[in-house]
mmCIF file of C-alpha atoms in Angstrom:
data_model
loop_
_atom_site.group_PDB
_atom_site.id
_atom_site.type_symbol
_atom_site.label_atom_id
_atom_site.label_comp_id
_atom_site.label_asym_id
_atom_site.label_seq_id
_atom_site.Cartn_x
_atom_site.Cartn_y
_atom_site.Cartn_z
ATOM 1 C CA MET A 1500 -26.433 33.789 -17.999
ATOM 2 C CA GLU A 1501 -25.940 31.058 -15.409
ATOM 3 C CA ILE A 1502 -28.484 28.471 -14.369
ATOM 4 C CA HIS A 1503 -27.937 26.895 -10.931
ATOM 5 C CA ILE A 1504 -29.870 23.861 -9.757
ATOM 6 C CA GLU A 1505 -31.045 24.516 -6.218
ATOM 7 C CA ARG A 1506 -30.854 21.878 -3.503
ATOM 8 C CA ASP A 1507 -34.622 21.339 -3.350
ATOM 9 C CA MET A 1508 -35.036 20.786 -7.096
ATOM 10 C CA THR A 1509 -36.313 17.441 -8.333
ATOM 11 C CA VAL A 1510 -34.439 17.225 -11.639
ATOM 12 C CA GLU A 1511 -33.077 13.674 -11.643
ATOM 13 C CA LEU A 1512 -29.943 12.530 -13.410
ATOM 14 C CA ARG A 1513 -31.942 10.512 -15.905
ATOM 15 C CA HIS A 1514 -33.948 13.628 -16.722
ATOM 16 C CA LEU A 1515 -30.706 15.470 -17.391
ATOM 17 C CA ARG A 1516 -29.859 12.721 -19.846
ATOM 18 C CA TYR A 1517 -33.221 13.264 -21.529
ATOM 19 C CA PHE A 1518 -32.481 16.976 -21.858
ATOM 20 C CA ILE A 1519 -28.983 16.345 -23.239
ATOM 21 C CA ALA A 1520 -30.315 13.886 -25.833
ATOM 22 C CA VAL A 1521 -32.900 16.426 -27.079
ATOM 23 C CA ALA A 1522 -30.292 19.193 -27.137
ATOM 24 C CA GLU A 1523 -27.808 17.068 -29.103
ATOM 25 C CA GLU A 1524 -30.386 15.681 -31.547
ATOM 26 C CA GLY A 1525 -32.278 18.956 -31.999
ATOM 27 C CA HIS A 1526 -35.390 16.871 -32.418
ATOM 28 C CA ILE A 1527 -37.610 15.273 -29.787
ATOM 29 C CA THR A 1528 -38.644 12.281 -31.902
ATOM 30 C CA ARG A 1529 -35.034 11.388 -32.763
ATOM 31 C CA ALA A 1530 -34.023 11.899 -29.126
ATOM 32 C CA ALA A 1531 -36.847 9.564 -28.033
ATOM 33 C CA GLU A 1532 -35.618 6.898 -30.451
ATOM 34 C CA ARG A 1533 -32.085 7.313 -29.135
ATOM 35 C CA LEU A 1534 -33.330 6.924 -25.566
ATOM 36 C CA GLY A 1535 -35.593 3.988 -26.392
ATOM 37 C CA MET A 1536 -38.779 5.696 -25.268
ATOM 38 C CA GLN A 1537 -41.920 7.223 -26.713
ATOM 39 C CA GLN A 1538 -42.010 10.851 -27.875
ATOM 40 C CA PRO A 1539 -44.935 12.103 -25.718
ATOM 41 C CA PRO A 1540 -43.384 11.183 -22.325
ATOM 42 C CA LEU A 1541 -40.120 12.777 -23.409
ATOM 43 C CA SER A 1542 -41.883 16.010 -24.428
ATOM 44 C CA GLN A 1543 -43.689 16.046 -21.083
ATOM 45 C CA ARG A 1544 -40.409 15.564 -19.195
ATOM 46 C CA ILE A 1545 -38.716 18.426 -21.021
ATOM 47 C CA LYS A 1546 -41.655 20.720 -20.246
ATOM 48 C CA ALA A 1547 -41.525 19.612 -16.597
ATOM 49 C CA ILE A 1548 -37.821 20.504 -16.403
ATOM 50 C CA GLU A 1549 -38.572 23.953 -17.820
ATOM 51 C CA ARG A 1550 -41.309 24.430 -15.235
ATOM 52 C CA GLU A 1551 -38.994 23.365 -12.406
ATOM 53 C CA LEU A 1552 -36.348 25.803 -13.605
ATOM 54 C CA ASP A 1553 -38.885 28.437 -14.567
ATOM 55 C CA VAL A 1554 -36.790 28.920 -17.694
ATOM 56 C CA GLN A 1555 -37.403 28.222 -21.374
ATOM 57 C CA LEU A 1556 -34.686 25.825 -22.536
ATOM 58 C CA PHE A 1557 -35.835 25.186 -26.109
ATOM 59 C CA ARG A 1558 -37.429 27.161 -28.883
ATOM 60 C CA ARG A 1559 -39.841 25.026 -30.865
ATOM 61 C CA LYS A 1560 -39.357 25.077 -34.611
ATOM 62 C CA ALA A 1561 -41.264 23.499 -37.465
ATOM 63 C CA ARG A 1562 -38.698 20.725 -37.812
ATOM 64 C CA GLY A 1563 -37.376 20.292 -34.313
ATOM 65 C CA VAL A 1564 -36.104 22.388 -31.444
ATOM 66 C CA GLU A 1565 -33.111 24.595 -30.731
ATOM 67 C CA LEU A 1566 -31.549 25.698 -27.469
ATOM 68 C CA THR A 1567 -32.151 29.104 -26.014
ATOM 69 C CA GLU A 1568 -29.222 30.970 -24.474
ATOM 70 C CA ALA A 1569 -30.320 29.662 -21.077
ATOM 71 C CA GLY A 1570 -30.601 26.189 -22.572
ATOM 72 C CA ARG A 1571 -27.002 26.274 -23.803
ATOM 73 C CA VAL A 1572 -25.784 27.209 -20.318
ATOM 74 C CA PHE A 1573 -27.908 24.478 -18.767
ATOM 75 C CA LEU A 1574 -26.509 21.983 -21.296
ATOM 76 C CA ASP A 1575 -22.957 22.741 -20.161
ATOM 77 C CA ASN A 1576 -23.990 22.379 -16.521
ATOM 78 C CA ALA A 1577 -25.923 19.176 -17.169
ATOM 79 C CA ARG A 1578 -22.953 17.566 -18.923
ATOM 80 C CA ALA A 1579 -20.651 18.614 -16.095
ATOM 81 C CA MET A 1580 -23.019 17.207 -13.479
ATOM 82 C CA LEU A 1581 -23.313 13.864 -15.265
ATOM 83 C CA ALA A 1582 -19.543 13.656 -15.700
ATOM 84 C CA GLN A 1583 -19.028 14.438 -12.003
ATOM 85 C CA ASN A 1584 -21.580 11.805 -11.065
ATOM 86 C CA GLU A 1585 -19.876 9.204 -13.253
ATOM 87 C CA ARG A 1586 -16.501 10.060 -11.735
ATOM 88 C CA ALA A 1587 -17.949 9.703 -8.234
ATOM 89 C CA ILE A 1588 -19.476 6.328 -9.097
ATOM 90 C CA GLU A 1589 -16.275 5.057 -10.678
ATOM 91 C CA SER A 1590 -14.203 6.333 -7.740
ATOM 92 C CA THR A 1591 -16.518 4.499 -5.350
ATOM 93 C CA ARG A 1592 -16.258 1.310 -7.382
ATOM 94 C CA ARG A 1593 -12.455 1.569 -7.553
ATOM 95 C CA THR A 1594 -12.315 2.007 -3.791
ATOM 96 C CA ALA A 1595 -14.557 -1.016 -3.273
ATOM 97 C CA ARG A 1596 -12.295 -3.034 -5.576
ATOM 98 C CA GLY A 1597 -9.207 -1.875 -3.686
ATOM 99 C CA GLU A 1598 -7.834 0.033 -6.667
ATOM 100 C CA GLN A 1599 -7.988 3.397 -4.922
ATOM 101 C CA GLY A 1600 -7.484 4.581 -1.359
ATOM 102 C CA ARG A 1601 -4.693 4.821 1.183
ATOM 103 C CA LEU A 1602 -2.225 2.321 2.612
ATOM 104 C CA CYS A 1603 0.285 2.863 5.414
ATOM 105 C CA VAL A 1604 2.953 0.163 5.689
ATOM 106 C CA GLY A 1605 5.429 -0.130 8.549
ATOM 107 C CA ALA A 1606 8.827 -1.813 8.647
ATOM 108 C CA PRO A 1607 11.609 -2.194 11.221
ATOM 109 C CA PRO A 1608 15.054 -0.791 10.374
ATOM 110 C CA THR A 1609 16.417 -4.223 9.402
ATOM 111 C CA GLY A 1610 13.269 -5.179 7.494
ATOM 112 C CA ALA A 1611 13.331 -2.148 5.237
ATOM 113 C CA LEU A 1612 16.808 -3.186 4.039
ATOM 114 C CA HIS A 1613 15.691 -6.627 2.899
ATOM 115 C CA PRO A 1614 15.238 -6.537 -0.901
ATOM 116 C CA LEU A 1615 11.780 -8.074 -0.640
ATOM 117 C CA VAL A 1616 10.364 -5.023 1.152
ATOM 118 C CA PRO A 1617 11.209 -2.266 -1.382
ATOM 119 C CA ARG A 1618 10.454 -4.714 -4.188
ATOM 120 C CA ASN A 1619 6.933 -5.213 -2.837
ATOM 121 C CA ILE A 1620 6.399 -1.491 -2.350
ATOM 122 C CA ARG A 1621 7.410 -0.792 -5.951
ATOM 123 C CA ALA A 1622 5.307 -3.655 -7.311
ATOM 124 C CA PHE A 1623 2.222 -2.545 -5.403
ATOM 125 C CA ARG A 1624 2.559 1.077 -6.523
ATOM 126 C CA GLU A 1625 2.873 -0.084 -10.131
ATOM 127 C CA ALA A 1626 -0.142 -2.398 -9.833
ATOM 128 C CA PHE A 1627 -2.309 0.115 -7.935
ATOM 129 C CA PRO A 1628 -1.136 3.615 -8.904
ATOM 130 C CA LEU A 1629 -4.269 5.286 -7.485
ATOM 131 C CA VAL A 1630 -3.542 4.022 -3.960
ATOM 132 C CA SER A 1631 -1.625 6.548 -1.856
ATOM 133 C CA LEU A 1632 1.056 4.440 -0.125
ATOM 134 C CA THR A 1633 3.321 5.559 2.711
ATOM 135 C CA LEU A 1634 6.151 3.600 4.327
ATOM 136 C CA GLU A 1635 7.150 4.255 7.940
ATOM 137 C CA GLU A 1636 10.095 2.870 9.905
ATOM 138 C CA CYS A 1637 9.594 1.855 13.555
ATOM 139 C CA LEU A 1638 10.737 -0.779 16.004
ATOM 140 C CA SER A 1639 8.524 -3.832 16.464
ATOM 141 C CA PRO A 1640 6.518 -2.695 19.537
ATOM 142 C CA GLU A 1641 5.680 0.598 17.817
ATOM 143 C CA LEU A 1642 4.718 -1.234 14.635
ATOM 144 C CA LEU A 1643 2.317 -3.478 16.524
ATOM 145 C CA GLU A 1644 0.859 -0.551 18.454
ATOM 146 C CA HIS A 1645 0.311 1.510 15.293
ATOM 147 C CA LEU A 1646 -1.188 -1.492 13.549
ATOM 148 C CA ARG A 1647 -3.618 -2.201 16.362
ATOM 149 C CA ASN A 1648 -4.780 1.396 16.770
ATOM 150 C CA GLY A 1649 -5.321 1.858 13.042
ATOM 151 C CA GLN A 1650 -2.404 4.183 12.313
ATOM 152 C CA MET A 1651 -0.907 1.514 10.039
ATOM 153 C CA ASP A 1652 -2.556 -1.008 7.754
ATOM 154 C CA ALA A 1653 0.238 -3.574 7.443
ATOM 155 C CA ALA A 1654 3.663 -4.071 8.994
ATOM 156 C CA PHE A 1655 6.737 -6.116 8.192
ATOM 157 C CA LEU A 1656 8.169 -7.686 11.359
ATOM 158 C CA ARG A 1657 11.461 -9.288 12.331
ATOM 159 C CA THR A 1658 10.021 -10.809 15.505
ATOM 160 C CA PRO A 1659 8.738 -14.403 15.476
ATOM 161 C CA MET A 1660 5.136 -14.379 16.705
ATOM 162 C CA GLU A 1661 2.318 -16.757 17.400
ATOM 163 C CA GLN A 1662 -1.010 -15.864 15.830
ATOM 164 C CA PRO A 1663 -2.576 -13.239 18.143
ATOM 165 C CA GLU A 1664 -6.351 -12.930 18.274
ATOM 166 C CA ASP A 1665 -6.419 -9.491 16.680
ATOM 167 C CA LEU A 1666 -3.708 -9.898 14.023
ATOM 168 C CA VAL A 1667 -2.875 -12.162 11.108
ATOM 169 C CA ILE A 1668 0.830 -13.041 10.854
ATOM 170 C CA ASP A 1669 2.101 -14.272 7.494
ATOM 171 C CA CYS A 1670 5.522 -15.924 7.728
ATOM 172 C CA LEU A 1671 7.232 -14.736 4.571
ATOM 173 C CA LEU A 1672 10.785 -16.074 4.790
ATOM 174 C CA GLU A 1673 13.830 -16.844 6.877
ATOM 175 C CA GLU A 1674 17.293 -15.601 6.044
ATOM 176 C CA PRO A 1675 20.622 -16.527 7.593
ATOM 177 C CA MET A 1676 22.379 -14.086 9.869
ATOM 178 C CA VAL A 1677 25.990 -13.109 9.339
ATOM 179 C CA ILE A 1678 28.630 -11.691 11.659
ATOM 180 C CA ALA A 1679 29.624 -8.065 11.295
ATOM 181 C CA LEU A 1680 33.123 -7.503 12.640
ATOM 182 C CA PRO A 1681 35.839 -4.852 12.413
ATOM 183 C CA VAL A 1682 37.884 -5.104 9.227
ATOM 184 C CA ALA A 1683 41.059 -5.313 11.303
ATOM 185 C CA HIS A 1684 39.785 -8.305 13.296
ATOM 186 C CA PRO A 1685 41.909 -11.474 12.758
ATOM 187 C CA LEU A 1686 38.815 -13.472 11.742
ATOM 188 C CA ALA A 1687 38.070 -10.882 9.071
ATOM 189 C CA GLN A 1688 41.505 -11.572 7.569
ATOM 190 C CA ASN A 1689 41.102 -15.349 7.299
ATOM 191 C CA GLY A 1690 39.987 -16.817 4.000
ATOM 192 C CA GLY A 1691 38.751 -13.667 2.292
ATOM 193 C CA ALA A 1692 35.303 -12.097 2.083
ATOM 194 C CA ASP A 1693 33.612 -15.323 0.951
ATOM 195 C CA ALA A 1694 34.933 -17.404 3.821
ATOM 196 C CA ALA A 1695 32.380 -18.995 6.157
ATOM 197 C CA LEU A 1696 33.147 -19.269 9.866
ATOM 198 C CA SER A 1697 31.679 -21.297 12.681
ATOM 199 C CA LEU A 1698 29.645 -19.440 15.280
ATOM 200 C CA LYS A 1699 31.833 -21.116 17.917
ATOM 201 C CA ASP A 1700 34.796 -19.190 16.507
ATOM 202 C CA PHE A 1701 33.277 -16.099 18.141
ATOM 203 C CA ALA A 1702 32.809 -17.594 21.607
ATOM 204 C CA GLY A 1703 35.327 -15.201 23.154
ATOM 205 C CA GLU A 1704 34.089 -12.096 21.401
ATOM 206 C CA THR A 1705 32.011 -9.218 22.723
ATOM 207 C CA PHE A 1706 28.599 -9.076 21.034
ATOM 208 C CA ILE A 1707 27.070 -5.683 20.316
ATOM 209 C CA VAL A 1708 23.315 -6.056 20.665
ATOM 210 C CA TYR A 1709 20.635 -3.730 19.338
ATOM 211 C CA ALA A 1710 16.975 -3.063 20.111
ATOM 212 C CA ARG A 1711 17.111 -5.753 22.785
ATOM 213 C CA GLN A 1712 14.070 -4.441 24.654
ATOM 214 C CA HIS A 1713 12.080 -3.031 21.758
ATOM 215 C CA GLY A 1714 12.826 -5.531 19.011
ATOM 216 C CA PRO A 1715 14.142 -8.682 20.643
ATOM 217 C CA GLY A 1716 13.588 -11.092 17.747
ATOM 218 C CA LEU A 1717 17.110 -10.970 16.333
ATOM 219 C CA TYR A 1718 18.707 -10.819 19.790
ATOM 220 C CA ASP A 1719 16.803 -13.926 20.879
ATOM 221 C CA ALA A 1720 17.765 -15.789 17.693
ATOM 222 C CA THR A 1721 21.457 -14.939 18.198
ATOM 223 C CA THR A 1722 21.475 -15.930 21.873
ATOM 224 C CA ALA A 1723 19.715 -19.236 21.179
ATOM 225 C CA ALA A 1724 22.179 -20.094 18.411
ATOM 226 C CA CYS A 1725 25.196 -19.290 20.631
ATOM 227 C CA LEU A 1726 23.853 -21.502 23.420
ATOM 228 C CA LYS A 1727 23.393 -24.362 20.950
ATOM 229 C CA ALA A 1728 26.982 -23.800 19.840
ATOM 230 C CA GLY A 1729 28.114 -24.337 23.426
ATOM 231 C CA PHE A 1730 28.696 -20.837 24.779
ATOM 232 C CA SER A 1731 26.827 -17.899 26.255
ATOM 233 C CA PRO A 1732 27.543 -14.686 24.337
ATOM 234 C CA ARG A 1733 29.377 -11.973 26.206
ATOM 235 C CA LEU A 1734 27.296 -8.846 25.770
ATOM 236 C CA GLY A 1735 28.851 -5.463 25.198
ATOM 237 C CA GLN A 1736 27.316 -2.084 24.593
ATOM 238 C CA GLU A 1737 23.668 -2.031 23.539
ATOM 239 C CA ALA A 1738 22.620 0.069 20.560
ATOM 240 C CA PRO A 1739 19.107 1.371 19.871
ATOM 241 C CA ARG A 1740 19.173 0.389 16.203
ATOM 242 C CA ILE A 1741 21.149 -1.848 13.914
ATOM 243 C CA THR A 1742 22.880 1.072 12.179
ATOM 244 C CA SER A 1743 24.147 2.237 15.572
ATOM 245 C CA ALA A 1744 25.380 -1.293 16.311
ATOM 246 C CA LEU A 1745 27.342 -1.372 13.065
ATOM 247 C CA SER A 1746 28.922 1.957 13.938
ATOM 248 C CA LEU A 1747 30.107 0.458 17.235
ATOM 249 C CA VAL A 1748 31.496 -2.541 15.343
ATOM 250 C CA ALA A 1749 33.333 -0.210 12.967
ATOM 251 C CA VAL A 1750 35.235 1.422 15.822
ATOM 252 C CA GLY A 1751 36.248 -1.951 17.249
ATOM 253 C CA LEU A 1752 33.945 -2.251 20.283
ATOM 254 C CA GLY A 1753 32.768 -5.736 19.348
ATOM 255 C CA ILE A 1754 30.991 -7.846 16.770
ATOM 256 C CA SER A 1755 27.321 -8.195 15.939
ATOM 257 C CA ALA A 1756 25.062 -10.806 14.332
ATOM 258 C CA VAL A 1757 22.904 -9.180 11.671
ATOM 259 C CA PRO A 1758 20.566 -10.428 8.898
ATOM 260 C CA ALA A 1759 22.428 -11.362 5.728
ATOM 261 C CA SER A 1760 20.581 -8.659 3.780
ATOM 262 C CA MET A 1761 22.459 -6.068 5.870
ATOM 263 C CA GLN A 1762 25.576 -6.836 3.811
ATOM 264 C CA ARG A 1763 24.110 -4.461 1.235
ATOM 265 C CA MET A 1764 24.879 -1.690 3.722
ATOM 266 C CA MET A 1765 28.543 -0.927 3.166
ATOM 267 C CA ILE A 1766 30.016 0.816 6.216
ATOM 268 C CA ASP A 1767 33.654 1.815 6.347
ATOM 269 C CA GLY A 1768 35.481 -0.350 8.875
ATOM 270 C CA VAL A 1769 32.939 -3.215 8.888
ATOM 271 C CA ALA A 1770 33.411 -6.647 7.319
ATOM 272 C CA TYR A 1771 30.789 -9.383 7.054
ATOM 273 C CA ARG A 1772 31.360 -13.116 7.348
ATOM 274 C CA ARG A 1773 28.956 -15.941 6.640
ATOM 275 C CA LEU A 1774 28.370 -18.657 9.216
ATOM 276 C CA LYS A 1775 28.578 -22.386 8.642
ATOM 277 C CA GLY A 1776 27.471 -25.416 10.591
ATOM 278 C CA PRO A 1777 24.199 -26.436 12.249
ATOM 279 C CA ASN A 1778 23.923 -23.547 14.704
ATOM 280 C CA GLN A 1779 23.281 -20.669 12.369
ATOM 281 C CA PRO A 1780 20.892 -18.014 13.709
ATOM 282 C CA LYS A 1781 18.023 -17.149 11.378
ATOM 283 C CA ALA A 1782 16.233 -13.855 10.896
ATOM 284 C CA VAL A 1783 12.544 -14.068 10.060
ATOM 285 C CA LEU A 1784 10.543 -11.616 7.984
ATOM 286 C CA ASN A 1785 6.812 -11.619 8.645
ATOM 287 C CA LEU A 1786 3.868 -9.516 7.553
ATOM 288 C CA ALA A 1787 1.213 -8.490 10.081
ATOM 289 C CA THR A 1788 -2.265 -7.185 9.277
ATOM 290 C CA ARG A 1789 -5.387 -6.684 11.380
ATOM 291 C CA ARG A 1790 -7.588 -9.737 11.552
ATOM 292 C CA GLY A 1791 -10.884 -9.131 9.781
ATOM 293 C CA ASP A 1792 -9.750 -5.882 8.149
ATOM 294 C CA PRO A 1793 -12.402 -5.209 5.468
ATOM 295 C CA SER A 1794 -10.112 -3.066 3.305
ATOM 296 C CA ALA A 1795 -9.724 -4.407 -0.222
ATOM 297 C CA VAL A 1796 -6.501 -2.376 -0.515
ATOM 298 C CA VAL A 1797 -4.983 -4.258 2.425
ATOM 299 C CA ARG A 1798 -6.155 -7.559 0.968
ATOM 300 C CA HIS A 1799 -4.463 -6.785 -2.356
ATOM 301 C CA PHE A 1800 -1.235 -5.794 -0.595
ATOM 302 C CA ARG A 1801 -1.202 -8.935 1.542
ATOM 303 C CA ASN A 1802 -1.791 -11.189 -1.470
ATOM 304 C CA LEU A 1803 0.942 -9.440 -3.458
ATOM 305 C CA VAL A 1804 3.462 -9.736 -0.618
ATOM 306 C CA ARG A 1805 2.714 -13.401 0.015
ATOM 307 C CA GLN A 1806 3.111 -14.278 -3.654
ATOM 308 C CA ALA A 1807 6.292 -12.217 -3.952
ATOM 309 C CA ALA A 1808 7.764 -14.048 -0.945
ATOM 310 C CA LYS A 1809 7.021 -17.417 -2.566
ATOM 311 C CA ASN A 1810 8.668 -16.283 -5.790
ATOM 312 C CA PHE A 1811 11.658 -14.900 -3.870
ATOM 313 C CA GLU A 1812 12.180 -18.212 -2.048
ATOM 314 C CA ALA A 1813 11.780 -20.192 -5.276
ATOM 315 C CA ASP A 1814 14.370 -18.034 -7.038
ATOM 316 C CA ARG A 1815 16.747 -18.379 -4.098
ATOM 317 C CA ALA A 1816 16.345 -22.164 -4.131
ATOM 318 C CA LYS A 1817 17.160 -22.277 -7.843
ATOM 319 C CA ALA A 1818 20.261 -20.159 -7.302
ATOM 320 C CA ALA A 1819 21.502 -22.310 -4.409
#
């Protein structure tokens, strides 16, 4: 026999708790003591529940009460309803605390290869396992568009930015850029893999640029550094993404300035050389979030990333 509580019924959750206490104790007086209330009001509430259901839930005995068959079914349902209610309350509280929910993070192709980005993603998933996190790769204009229209919640950026009215930009770190050049290039043969070269050494080279229109941060940094070094870079073929640029370098069509973290990407035919001197281009890594975003999940992610960046820089300073 199944007992269903209809939508218009007035059985409250606290009344279900009263019923469960009586059912478990098998005695109204003991149940009243357990609930911290008087016996008469509890007896009245149980009778009211039976009237609302139009079902007898208990058989009265000389020394207590026992459940009817309908009462046993209602006990199972009452326990399930209370458990569901507690789960809903706890889920709501976890969401309010930022321990549960969804988070979409964006990153440019070069940003996703910096060790700080995957490290933060792993750390956040470990700290907040109930948050469903997705990572999407886009160029900077797409990242900003998705962030502003709500498709993303946070985005790593390689483009230096002032503080816009609608976004908060956290400057996480700067890293040096290195030169990617064909392995057969004479400058790749000088001094070994650890050799550092001057940017001016590449004044006569053809520079492969990437994402010049859609992610100009690294292009602008390279051009500015070349001008400070006393030459204007000769531009060659333009590639849509940094991986495409490295493929062009591998076949000998030119060289390219890339963030130092790109050295982790081993491509056949490409060598990397550090730069020395005062005119080294720098690649920034920023985090953008919507200004005034009320999400506790986003707030937790931003705080974790900012602290991780400080730790990363401190560790790098110690190693230097």
